[in-house]
Short mmCIF file of C-alpha atoms in Angstrom, two decimals:
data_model
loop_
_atom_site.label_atom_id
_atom_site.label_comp_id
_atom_site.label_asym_id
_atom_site.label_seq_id
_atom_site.Cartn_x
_atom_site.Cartn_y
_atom_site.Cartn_z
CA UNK K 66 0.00 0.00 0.00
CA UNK K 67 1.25 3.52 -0.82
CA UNK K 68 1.23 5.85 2.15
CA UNK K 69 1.22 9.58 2.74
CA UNK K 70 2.10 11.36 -0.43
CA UNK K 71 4.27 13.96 -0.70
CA UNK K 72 2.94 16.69 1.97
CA UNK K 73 4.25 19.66 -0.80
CA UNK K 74 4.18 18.62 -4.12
CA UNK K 75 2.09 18.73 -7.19
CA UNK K 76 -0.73 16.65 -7.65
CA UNK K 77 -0.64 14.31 -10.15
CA UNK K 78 -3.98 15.10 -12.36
CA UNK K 79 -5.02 14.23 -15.93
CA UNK K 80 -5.75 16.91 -18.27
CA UNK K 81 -8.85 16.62 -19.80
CA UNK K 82 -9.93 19.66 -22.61
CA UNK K 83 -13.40 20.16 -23.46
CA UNK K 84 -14.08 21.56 -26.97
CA UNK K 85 -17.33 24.02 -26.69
CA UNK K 86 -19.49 22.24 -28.87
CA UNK K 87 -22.94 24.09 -30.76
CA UNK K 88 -26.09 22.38 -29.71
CA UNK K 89 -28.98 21.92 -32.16
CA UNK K 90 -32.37 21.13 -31.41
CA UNK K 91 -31.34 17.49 -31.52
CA UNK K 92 -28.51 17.63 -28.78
CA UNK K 93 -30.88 19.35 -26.31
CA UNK K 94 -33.20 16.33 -26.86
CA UNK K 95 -30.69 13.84 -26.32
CA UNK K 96 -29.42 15.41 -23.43
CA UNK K 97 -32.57 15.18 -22.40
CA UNK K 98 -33.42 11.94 -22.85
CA UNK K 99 -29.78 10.99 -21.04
CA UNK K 100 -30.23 9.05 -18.11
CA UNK K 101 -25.97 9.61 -17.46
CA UNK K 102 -26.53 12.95 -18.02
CA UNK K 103 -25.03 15.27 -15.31
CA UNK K 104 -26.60 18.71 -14.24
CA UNK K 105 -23.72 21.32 -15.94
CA UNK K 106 -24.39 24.06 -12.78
CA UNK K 107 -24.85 22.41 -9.63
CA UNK K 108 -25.72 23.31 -6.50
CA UNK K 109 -23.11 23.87 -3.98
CA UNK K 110 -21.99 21.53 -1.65
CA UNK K 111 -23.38 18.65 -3.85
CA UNK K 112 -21.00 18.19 -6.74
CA UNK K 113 -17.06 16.90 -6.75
CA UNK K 114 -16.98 19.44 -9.91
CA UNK K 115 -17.03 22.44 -7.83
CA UNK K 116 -15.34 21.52 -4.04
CA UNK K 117 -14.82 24.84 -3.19
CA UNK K 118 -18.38 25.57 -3.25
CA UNK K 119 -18.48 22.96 0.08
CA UNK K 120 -19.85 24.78 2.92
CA UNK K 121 -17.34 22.71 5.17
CA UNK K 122 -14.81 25.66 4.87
CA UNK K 123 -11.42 23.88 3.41
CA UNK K 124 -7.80 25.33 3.33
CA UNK K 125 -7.02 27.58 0.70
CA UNK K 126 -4.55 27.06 -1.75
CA UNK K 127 -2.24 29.25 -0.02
CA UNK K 128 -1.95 26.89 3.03
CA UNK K 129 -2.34 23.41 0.79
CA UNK K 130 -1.33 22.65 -2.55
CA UNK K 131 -4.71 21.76 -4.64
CA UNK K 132 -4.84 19.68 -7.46
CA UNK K 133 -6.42 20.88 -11.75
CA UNK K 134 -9.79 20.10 -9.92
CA UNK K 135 -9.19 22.63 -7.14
CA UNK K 136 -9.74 19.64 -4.05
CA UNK K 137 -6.70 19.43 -1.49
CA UNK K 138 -4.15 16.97 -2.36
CA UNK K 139 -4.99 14.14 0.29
CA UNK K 140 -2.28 12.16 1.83
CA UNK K 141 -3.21 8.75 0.37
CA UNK K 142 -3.04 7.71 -3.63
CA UNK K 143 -6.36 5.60 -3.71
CA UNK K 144 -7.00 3.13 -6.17
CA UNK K 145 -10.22 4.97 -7.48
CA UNK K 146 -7.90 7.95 -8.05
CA UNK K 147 -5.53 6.30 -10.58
CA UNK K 148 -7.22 3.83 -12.53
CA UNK K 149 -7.97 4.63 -16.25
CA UNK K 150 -11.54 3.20 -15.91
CA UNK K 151 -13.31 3.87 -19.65
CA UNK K 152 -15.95 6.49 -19.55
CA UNK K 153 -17.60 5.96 -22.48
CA UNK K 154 -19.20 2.43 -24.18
CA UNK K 155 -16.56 2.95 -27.09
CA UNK K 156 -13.41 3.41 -24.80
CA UNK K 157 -15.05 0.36 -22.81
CA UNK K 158 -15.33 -1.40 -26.13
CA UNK K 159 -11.75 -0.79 -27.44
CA UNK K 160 -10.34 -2.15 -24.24
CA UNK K 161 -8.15 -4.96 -24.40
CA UNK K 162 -8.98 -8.52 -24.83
CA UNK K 163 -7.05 -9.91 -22.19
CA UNK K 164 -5.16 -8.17 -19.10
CA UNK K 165 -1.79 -9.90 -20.00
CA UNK K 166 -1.30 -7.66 -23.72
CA UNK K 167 -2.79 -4.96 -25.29
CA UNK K 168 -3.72 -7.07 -28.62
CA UNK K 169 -6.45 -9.15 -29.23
CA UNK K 170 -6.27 -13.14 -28.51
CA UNK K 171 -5.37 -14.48 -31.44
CA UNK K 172 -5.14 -18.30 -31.76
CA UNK K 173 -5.26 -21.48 -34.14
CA UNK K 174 -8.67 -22.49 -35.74
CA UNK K 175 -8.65 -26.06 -33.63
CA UNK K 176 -9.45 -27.63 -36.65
CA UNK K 177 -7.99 -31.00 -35.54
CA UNK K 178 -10.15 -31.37 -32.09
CA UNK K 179 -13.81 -31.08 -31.45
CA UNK K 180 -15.53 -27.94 -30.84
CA UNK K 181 -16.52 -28.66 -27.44
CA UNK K 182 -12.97 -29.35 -26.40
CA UNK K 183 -11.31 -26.87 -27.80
CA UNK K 184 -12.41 -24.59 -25.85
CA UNK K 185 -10.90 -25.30 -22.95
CA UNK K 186 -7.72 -26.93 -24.58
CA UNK K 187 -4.68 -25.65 -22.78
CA UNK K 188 -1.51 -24.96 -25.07
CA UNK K 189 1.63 -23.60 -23.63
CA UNK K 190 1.89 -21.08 -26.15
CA UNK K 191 -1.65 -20.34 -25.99
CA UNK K 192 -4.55 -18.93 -23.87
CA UNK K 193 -5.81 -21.09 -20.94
CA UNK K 194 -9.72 -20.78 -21.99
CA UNK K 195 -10.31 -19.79 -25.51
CA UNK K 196 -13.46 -17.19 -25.03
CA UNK K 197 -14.24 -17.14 -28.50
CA UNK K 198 -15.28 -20.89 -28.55
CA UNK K 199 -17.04 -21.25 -25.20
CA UNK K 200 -20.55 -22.44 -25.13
CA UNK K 201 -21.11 -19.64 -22.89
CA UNK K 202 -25.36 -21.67 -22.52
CA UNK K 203 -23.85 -24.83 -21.28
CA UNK K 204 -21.95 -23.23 -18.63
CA UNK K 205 -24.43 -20.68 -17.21
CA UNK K 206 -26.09 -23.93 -16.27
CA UNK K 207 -23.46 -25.20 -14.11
CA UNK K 208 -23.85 -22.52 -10.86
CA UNK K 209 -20.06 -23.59 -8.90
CA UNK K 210 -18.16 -23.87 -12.92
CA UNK K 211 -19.80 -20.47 -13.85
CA UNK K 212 -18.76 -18.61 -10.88
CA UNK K 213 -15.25 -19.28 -11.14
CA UNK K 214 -15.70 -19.09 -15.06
CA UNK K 215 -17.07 -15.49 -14.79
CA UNK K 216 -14.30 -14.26 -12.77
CA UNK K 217 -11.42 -15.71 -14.89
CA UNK K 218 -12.83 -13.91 -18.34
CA UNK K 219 -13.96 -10.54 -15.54
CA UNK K 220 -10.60 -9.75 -13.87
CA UNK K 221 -7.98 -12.13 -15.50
CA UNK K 222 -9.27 -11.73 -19.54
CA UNK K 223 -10.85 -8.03 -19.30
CA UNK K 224 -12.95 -9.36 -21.51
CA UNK K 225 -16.60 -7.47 -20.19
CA UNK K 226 -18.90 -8.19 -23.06
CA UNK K 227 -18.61 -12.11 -22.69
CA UNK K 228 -18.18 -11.68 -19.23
CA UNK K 229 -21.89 -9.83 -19.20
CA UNK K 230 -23.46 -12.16 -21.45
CA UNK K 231 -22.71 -15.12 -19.06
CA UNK K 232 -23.62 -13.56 -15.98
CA UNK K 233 -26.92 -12.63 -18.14
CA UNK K 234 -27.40 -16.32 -18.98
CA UNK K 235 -26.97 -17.85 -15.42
CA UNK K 236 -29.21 -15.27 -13.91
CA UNK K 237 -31.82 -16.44 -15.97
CA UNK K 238 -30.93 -19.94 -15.15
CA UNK K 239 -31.35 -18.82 -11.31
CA UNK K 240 -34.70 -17.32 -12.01
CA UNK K 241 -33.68 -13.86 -10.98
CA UNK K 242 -32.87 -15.51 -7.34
CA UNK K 243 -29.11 -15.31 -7.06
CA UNK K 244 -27.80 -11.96 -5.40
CA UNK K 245 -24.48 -12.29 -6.69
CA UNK K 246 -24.86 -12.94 -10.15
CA UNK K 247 -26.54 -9.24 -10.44
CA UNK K 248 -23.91 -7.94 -8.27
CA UNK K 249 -21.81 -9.20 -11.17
CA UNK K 250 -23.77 -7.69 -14.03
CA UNK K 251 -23.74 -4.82 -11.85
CA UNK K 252 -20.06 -4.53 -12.51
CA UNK K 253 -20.12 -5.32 -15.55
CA UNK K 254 -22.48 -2.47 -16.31
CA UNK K 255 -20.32 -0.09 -14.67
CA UNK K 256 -17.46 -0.95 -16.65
CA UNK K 257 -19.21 -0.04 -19.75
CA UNK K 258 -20.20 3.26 -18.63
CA UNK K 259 -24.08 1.86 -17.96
CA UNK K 260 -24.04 3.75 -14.56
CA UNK K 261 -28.02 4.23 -14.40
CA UNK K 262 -28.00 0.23 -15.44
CA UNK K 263 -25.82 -0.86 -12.68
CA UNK K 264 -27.48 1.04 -10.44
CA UNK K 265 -30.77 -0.83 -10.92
CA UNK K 266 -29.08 -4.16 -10.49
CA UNK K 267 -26.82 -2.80 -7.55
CA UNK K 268 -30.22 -2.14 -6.09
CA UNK K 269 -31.87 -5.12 -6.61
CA UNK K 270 -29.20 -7.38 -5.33
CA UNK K 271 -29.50 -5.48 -1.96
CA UNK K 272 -32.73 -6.43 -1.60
CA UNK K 273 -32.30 -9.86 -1.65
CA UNK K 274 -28.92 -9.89 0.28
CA UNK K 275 -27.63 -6.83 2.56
CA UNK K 276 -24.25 -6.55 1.99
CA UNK K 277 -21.03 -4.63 3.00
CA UNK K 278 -19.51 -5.11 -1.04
CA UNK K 279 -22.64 -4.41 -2.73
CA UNK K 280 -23.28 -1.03 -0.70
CA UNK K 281 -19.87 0.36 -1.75
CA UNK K 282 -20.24 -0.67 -5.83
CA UNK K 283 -23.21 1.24 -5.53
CA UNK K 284 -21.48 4.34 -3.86
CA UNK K 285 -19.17 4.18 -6.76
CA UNK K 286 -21.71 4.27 -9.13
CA UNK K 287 -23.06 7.67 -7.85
CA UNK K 288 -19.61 8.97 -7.48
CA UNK K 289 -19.43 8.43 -11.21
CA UNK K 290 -22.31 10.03 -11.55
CA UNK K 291 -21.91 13.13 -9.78
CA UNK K 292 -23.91 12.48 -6.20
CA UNK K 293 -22.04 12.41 -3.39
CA UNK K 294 -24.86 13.41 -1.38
CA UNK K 295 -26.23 10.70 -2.18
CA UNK K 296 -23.25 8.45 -2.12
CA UNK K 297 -23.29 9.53 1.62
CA UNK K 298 -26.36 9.09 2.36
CA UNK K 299 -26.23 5.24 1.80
CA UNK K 300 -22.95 5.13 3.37
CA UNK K 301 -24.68 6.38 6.71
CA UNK K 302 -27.55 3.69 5.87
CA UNK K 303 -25.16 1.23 5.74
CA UNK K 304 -23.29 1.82 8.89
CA UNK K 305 -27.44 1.88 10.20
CA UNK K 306 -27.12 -1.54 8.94
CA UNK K 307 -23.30 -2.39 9.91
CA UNK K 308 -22.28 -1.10 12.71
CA UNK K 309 -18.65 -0.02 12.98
CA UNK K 310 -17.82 -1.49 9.47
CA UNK K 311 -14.46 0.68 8.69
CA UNK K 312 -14.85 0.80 4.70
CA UNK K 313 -18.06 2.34 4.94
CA UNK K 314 -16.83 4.91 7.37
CA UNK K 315 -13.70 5.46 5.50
CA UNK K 316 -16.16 5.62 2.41
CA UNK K 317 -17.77 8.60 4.18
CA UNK K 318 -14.55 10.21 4.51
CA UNK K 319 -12.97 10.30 1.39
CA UNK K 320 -15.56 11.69 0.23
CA UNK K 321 -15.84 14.45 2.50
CA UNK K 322 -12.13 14.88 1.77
CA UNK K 323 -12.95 15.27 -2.07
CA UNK K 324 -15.94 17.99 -1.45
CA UNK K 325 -12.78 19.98 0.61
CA UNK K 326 -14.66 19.20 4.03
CA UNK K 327 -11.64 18.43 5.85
CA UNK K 328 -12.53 18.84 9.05
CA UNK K 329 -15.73 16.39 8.81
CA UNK K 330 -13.16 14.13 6.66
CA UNK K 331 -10.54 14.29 9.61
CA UNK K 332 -13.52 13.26 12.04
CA UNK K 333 -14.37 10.49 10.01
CA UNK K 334 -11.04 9.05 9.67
CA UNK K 335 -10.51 9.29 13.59
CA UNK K 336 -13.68 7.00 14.26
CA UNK K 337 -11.41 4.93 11.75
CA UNK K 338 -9.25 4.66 13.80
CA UNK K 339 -11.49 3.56 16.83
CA UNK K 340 -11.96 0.33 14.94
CA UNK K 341 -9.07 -0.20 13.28
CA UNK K 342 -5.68 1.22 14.28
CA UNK K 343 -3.53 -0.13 11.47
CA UNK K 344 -5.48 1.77 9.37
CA UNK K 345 -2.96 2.75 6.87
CA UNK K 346 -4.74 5.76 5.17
CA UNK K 347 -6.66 6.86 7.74
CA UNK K 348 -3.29 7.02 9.69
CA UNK K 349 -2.07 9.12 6.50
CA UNK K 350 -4.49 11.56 5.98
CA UNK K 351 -4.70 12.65 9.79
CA UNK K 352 -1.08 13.29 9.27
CA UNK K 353 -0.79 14.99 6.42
CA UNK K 354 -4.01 17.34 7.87
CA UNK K 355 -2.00 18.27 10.70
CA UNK K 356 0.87 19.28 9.15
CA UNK K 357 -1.29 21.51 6.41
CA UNK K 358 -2.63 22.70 9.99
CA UNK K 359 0.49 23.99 10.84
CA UNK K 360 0.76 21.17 13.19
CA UNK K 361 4.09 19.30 12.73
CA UNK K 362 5.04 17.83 16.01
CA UNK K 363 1.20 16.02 16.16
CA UNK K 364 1.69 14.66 11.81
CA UNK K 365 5.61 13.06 13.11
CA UNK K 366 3.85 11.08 15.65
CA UNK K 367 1.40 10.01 12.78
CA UNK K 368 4.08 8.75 10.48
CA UNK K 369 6.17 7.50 13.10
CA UNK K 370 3.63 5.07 14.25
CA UNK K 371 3.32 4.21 10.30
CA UNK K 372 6.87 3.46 9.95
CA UNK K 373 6.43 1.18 13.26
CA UNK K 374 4.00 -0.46 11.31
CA UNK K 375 6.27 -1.40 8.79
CA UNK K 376 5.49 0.77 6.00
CA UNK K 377 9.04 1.91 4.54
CA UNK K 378 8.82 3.58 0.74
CA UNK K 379 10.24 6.75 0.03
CA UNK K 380 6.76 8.80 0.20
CA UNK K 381 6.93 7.90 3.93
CA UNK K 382 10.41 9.08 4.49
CA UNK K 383 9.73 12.28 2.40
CA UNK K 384 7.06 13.29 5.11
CA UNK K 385 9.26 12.28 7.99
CA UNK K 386 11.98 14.61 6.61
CA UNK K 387 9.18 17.38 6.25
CA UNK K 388 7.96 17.24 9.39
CA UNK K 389 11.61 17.02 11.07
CA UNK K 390 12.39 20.20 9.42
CA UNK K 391 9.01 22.29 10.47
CA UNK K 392 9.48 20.71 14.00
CA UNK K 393 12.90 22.24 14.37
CA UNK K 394 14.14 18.64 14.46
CA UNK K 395 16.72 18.98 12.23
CA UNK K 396 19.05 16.32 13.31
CA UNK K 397 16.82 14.21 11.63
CA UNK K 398 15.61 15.71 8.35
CA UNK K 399 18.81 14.87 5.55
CA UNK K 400 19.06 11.39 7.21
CA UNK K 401 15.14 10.87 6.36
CA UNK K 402 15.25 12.77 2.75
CA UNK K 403 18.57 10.54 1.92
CA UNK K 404 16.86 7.35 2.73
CA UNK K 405 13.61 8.66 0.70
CA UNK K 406 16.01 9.18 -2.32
CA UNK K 407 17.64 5.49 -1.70
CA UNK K 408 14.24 4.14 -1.70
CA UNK K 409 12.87 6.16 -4.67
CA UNK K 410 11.20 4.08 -7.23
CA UNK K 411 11.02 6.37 -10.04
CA UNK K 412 12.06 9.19 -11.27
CA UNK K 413 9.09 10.93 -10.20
CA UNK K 414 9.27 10.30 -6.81
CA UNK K 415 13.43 11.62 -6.73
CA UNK K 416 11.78 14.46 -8.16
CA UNK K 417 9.57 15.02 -5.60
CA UNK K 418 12.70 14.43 -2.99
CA UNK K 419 14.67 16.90 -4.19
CA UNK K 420 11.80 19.63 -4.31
CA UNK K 421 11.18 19.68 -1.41
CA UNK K 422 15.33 19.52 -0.15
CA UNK K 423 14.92 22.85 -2.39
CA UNK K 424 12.42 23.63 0.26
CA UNK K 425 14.86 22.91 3.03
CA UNK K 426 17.27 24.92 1.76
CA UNK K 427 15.34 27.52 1.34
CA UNK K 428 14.21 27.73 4.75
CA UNK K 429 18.06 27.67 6.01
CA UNK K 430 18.59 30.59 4.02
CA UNK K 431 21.25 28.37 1.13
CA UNK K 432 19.65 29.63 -2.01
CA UNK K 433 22.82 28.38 -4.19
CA UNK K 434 21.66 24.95 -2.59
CA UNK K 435 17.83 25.59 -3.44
CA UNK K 436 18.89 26.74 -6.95
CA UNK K 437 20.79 23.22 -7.50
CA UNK K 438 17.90 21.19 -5.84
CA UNK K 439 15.34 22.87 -7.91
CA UNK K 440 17.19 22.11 -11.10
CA UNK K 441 17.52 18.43 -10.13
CA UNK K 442 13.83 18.87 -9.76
CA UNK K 443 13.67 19.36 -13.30
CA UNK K 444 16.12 17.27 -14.50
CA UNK K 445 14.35 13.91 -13.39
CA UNK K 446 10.91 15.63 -14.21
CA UNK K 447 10.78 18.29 -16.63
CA UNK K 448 6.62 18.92 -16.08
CA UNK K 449 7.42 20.04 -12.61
CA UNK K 450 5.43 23.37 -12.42
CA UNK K 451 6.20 24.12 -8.39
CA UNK K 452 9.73 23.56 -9.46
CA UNK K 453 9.79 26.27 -12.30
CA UNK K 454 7.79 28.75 -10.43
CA UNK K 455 10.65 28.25 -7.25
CA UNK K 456 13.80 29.28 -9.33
CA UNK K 457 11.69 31.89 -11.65
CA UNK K 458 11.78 33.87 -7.82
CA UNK K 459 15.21 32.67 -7.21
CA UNK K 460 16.09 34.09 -10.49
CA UNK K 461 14.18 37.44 -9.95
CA UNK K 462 16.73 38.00 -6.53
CA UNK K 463 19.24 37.98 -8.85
CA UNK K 464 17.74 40.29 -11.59
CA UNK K 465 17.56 38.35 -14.23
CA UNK K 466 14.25 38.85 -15.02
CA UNK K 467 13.63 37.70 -18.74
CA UNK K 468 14.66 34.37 -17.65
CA UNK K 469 12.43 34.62 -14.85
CA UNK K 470 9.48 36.12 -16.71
CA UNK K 471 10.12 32.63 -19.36
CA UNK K 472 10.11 30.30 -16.57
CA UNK K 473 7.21 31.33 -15.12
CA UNK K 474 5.07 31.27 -18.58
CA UNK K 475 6.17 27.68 -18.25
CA UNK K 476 5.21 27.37 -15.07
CA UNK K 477 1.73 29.21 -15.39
CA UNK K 478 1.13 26.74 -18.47
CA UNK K 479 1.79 23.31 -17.20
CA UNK K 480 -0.76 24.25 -14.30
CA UNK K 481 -3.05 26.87 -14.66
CA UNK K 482 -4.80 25.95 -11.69
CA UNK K 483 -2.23 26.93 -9.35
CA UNK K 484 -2.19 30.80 -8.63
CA UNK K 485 1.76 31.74 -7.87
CA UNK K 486 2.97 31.89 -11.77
CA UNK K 487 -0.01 33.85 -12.19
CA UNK K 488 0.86 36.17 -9.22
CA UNK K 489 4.65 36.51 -10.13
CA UNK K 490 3.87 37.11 -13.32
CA UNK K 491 1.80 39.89 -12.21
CA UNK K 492 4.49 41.52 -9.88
CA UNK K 493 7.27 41.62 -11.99
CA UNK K 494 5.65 43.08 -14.86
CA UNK K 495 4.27 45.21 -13.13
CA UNK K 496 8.09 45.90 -11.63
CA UNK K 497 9.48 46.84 -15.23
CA UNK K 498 6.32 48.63 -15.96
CA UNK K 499 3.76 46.13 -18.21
CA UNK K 500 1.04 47.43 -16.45
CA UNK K 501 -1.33 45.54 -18.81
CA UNK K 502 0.42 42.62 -18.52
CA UNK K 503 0.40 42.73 -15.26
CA UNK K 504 -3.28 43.37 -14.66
CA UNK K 505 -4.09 40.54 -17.01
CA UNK K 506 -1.94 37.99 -14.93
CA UNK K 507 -3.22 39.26 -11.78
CA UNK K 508 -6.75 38.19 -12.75
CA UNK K 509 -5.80 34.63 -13.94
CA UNK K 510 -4.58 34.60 -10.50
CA UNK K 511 -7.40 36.25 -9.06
CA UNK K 512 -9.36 33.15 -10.81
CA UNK K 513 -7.55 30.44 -9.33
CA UNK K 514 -7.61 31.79 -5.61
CA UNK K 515 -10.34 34.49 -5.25
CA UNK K 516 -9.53 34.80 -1.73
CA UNK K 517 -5.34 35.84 -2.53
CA UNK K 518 -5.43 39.12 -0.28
CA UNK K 519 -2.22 40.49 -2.77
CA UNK K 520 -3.41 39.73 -5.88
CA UNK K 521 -6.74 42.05 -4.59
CA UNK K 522 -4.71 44.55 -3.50
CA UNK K 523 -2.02 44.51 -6.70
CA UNK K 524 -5.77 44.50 -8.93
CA UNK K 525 -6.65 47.51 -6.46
CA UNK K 526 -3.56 49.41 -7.53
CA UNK K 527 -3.72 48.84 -11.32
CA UNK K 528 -7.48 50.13 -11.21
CA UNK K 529 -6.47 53.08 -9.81
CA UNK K 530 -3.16 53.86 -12.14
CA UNK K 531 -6.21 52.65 -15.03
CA UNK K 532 -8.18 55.52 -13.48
CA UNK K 533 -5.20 58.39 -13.34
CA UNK K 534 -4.59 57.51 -17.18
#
């Protein structure tokens, strides 16, 4: 299990671009008509689209980095979070046949053995079950063989449209009475984008059998879907239900973490805690909260008890070093950051290392060291924004200022969510006297962290120079 992300570093987001598209009469209509459709303005407090519309009162960006979606970066990498799960019925379609390649099974036409047997002839060179020839009728009839079929072609083949079409068949062949075979079309469903579809069957299979897996597919579902509300709200029906059970409860909390509720979040994860106390992530998120709460003494006894769990990657050591160094513990910070570099797994990660040592050595006043950790920054990942922005100021101290003004274009363009480029940009053009320039940045920052008291005031100033002219 990964643990505890870096505490300051980027987030690690895909970039998705919407083209504005014309609607006709037609589009409206099938909108309309869209049962997957989601509501384009929604209220606040009830949409992952818009967290900082939660009424739970998050940290700003100023106090913790945010990711392209504007939530907090959390201190866990969750396997929701990461997985390219196909959004659409063609991207579902086009997925691989098998979870082993990226082409299609291809095998010999079996010419030489009966039909029946081929398909479950075992070649060394070849597949174990050959899909294409299963008499997919037969086996739906066989309840124990078509369990353990299904999840073979499910999670080992990828292969969702046979995988649907026997869970469809022995179904039937249960009359309807089998929980877990609609459980499975359930899934099925939601891996071809079918949300609305799952849903139904997600639903149906708890009323015939109350349980703890079947509550959290369908909490998925209306994640997907845009409803955390209601996401919560079965959560809390659930726990009704179970008492105590931890994934519901850290369920609940993630996704108060996502709507930028951090305080209900941190709640959440404590009563996590209370029934589980190897809780890996709930161990890391309390953590990394307190230290974004300027709390560093409180997140080293979080990691520490981690790392006396037996948790030892290079994230972990990262945040030890971190919180070392705010805690004024300092003979323990470059012994923690140089066994986070040993343990470094990619380059990536020895990016992230060196960052924030660019950090340290900012805060002991080296800036020839910051300069040279900041470039190693770059030099094992060249899409490091935080990085750029860091020696575009380091470069302004020494007055060069085109090559700061070019670093923090780069900078402000690899993440336009976060507000600093913006807001350096602003300053120092409106040092050498691009007063348009300026006032143009200083908006673009203004939009990425209305509440920046400088950037208001710097916008202040402009309008009044505007005014003078």
């Amino acid at each position: 299990i990964q643990a505890a992300w870096n505490l300051k570093t980027r987030a690690l987001t895909e970039m998705v671009y919407v083209d504005e598209i014309d609607m006709d009469q037609e589009g409206i209509a099938e909108m309309i008509l869209d049962e997957n459709a989601i509501a384009q303005v929604a209220r606040p407090g009830t949409s992952l689209k818009l967290p900082g519309t939660s009424q739970g009162g998050g940290p700003s960006p100023a106090v913790r980095p945010v990711t392209q979606s504007g939530r907090p970066i959390t201190g866990f990498v969750r396997p929701s979070t990461q997985s390219g799960r196909p959004s659409t019925m063609e991207q579902a379609i086009r997925t691989p046949r098998t979870a082993l390649t990226a082409r299609p099974i291809t095998s010999a036409s079996g010419g030489y053995v009966r039909l029946g047997t081929a398909s479950m002839l075992t070649n060394p060179d070849g597949p174990f079950i050959n899909l294409s020839r299963l008499n997919l009728t037969k086996y739906a009839q066989k309840p124990k063989l078509a369990k353990a079929l299904f999840e073979y072609i499910f999670h080992h083949e990828n292969d969702v449209k046979n995988a649907l079409d026997l869970a469809a068949l022995a179904t039937e062949h249960a009359q309807f009475k089998d929980w877990w075979w609609k459980v499975q079309i359930g899934k099925c469903y939601y891996r071809l984008g079918l949300y609305r579809e799952a849903e139904k069957q997600f639903k149906s299979a708890l009323k015939q059998q109350d349980m703890v897996d079947t509550i959290l597919y369908l909490a998925k579902v209306y994640l997907r879907l845009d409803q955390p509300v209601t996401a919560l709200n079965l959560f809390k029906q659930g726990l009704d239900r179970f008492p105590g059970e931890v994934t519901l409860i850290c369920g609940i909390a993630r996704i108060y973490e996502e709507m930028n509720n951090i305080s209900s979040a941190a709640e959440y994860y404590k009563d996590v805690l209370k029934q589980d106390n190897t809780h890996v992530e709930a161990i890391a998120c309390i953590g990394s909260n307190h230290f974004y709460s300027d709390q560093p003494e409180i997140a080293l006894r979080f990691y520490r008890r981690l790392l006396q769990m037996g948790v030892y990657n290079c994230q972990l050591f990262n945040n030890l070093g971190l919180c070392c160094f705010y805690a004024q513990q300092y003979d323990m910070t470059l012994s923690s950051f140089e066994r986070a570099l040993f343990l470094a797994e990619n380059e990536e990660e020895t990016a992230d290392v060196w960052y924030n040592l660019g950090h340290v050595a900012v805060g002991i006043g080296d800036l020839n060291l910051a300069y040279q950790c900041f470039k190693l920054t770059l030099v094992n990942n060249n899409d490091y924004a935080e990085a750029y922005n860091n020696l575009a100021v380091l470069e302004m101290r020494k007055g060069h200022t085109e090559q700061a003004r070019a670093l923090l274009q780069t900078a402000a363009s690899l993440a336009p969510h976060m507000y600093e480029p913006h807001f350096n940009v602003a300053i120092l053009s409106e040092k050498v006297g691009d007063l348009q320039r300026s006032y143009t940045a200083a908006q673009k920052s203004e939009e990425a962290f209305p509440g920046h008291v400088d950037t208001q005031q710097l916008i202040k100033q402009l309008k009044e120079h505007f005014a003078m002219l």
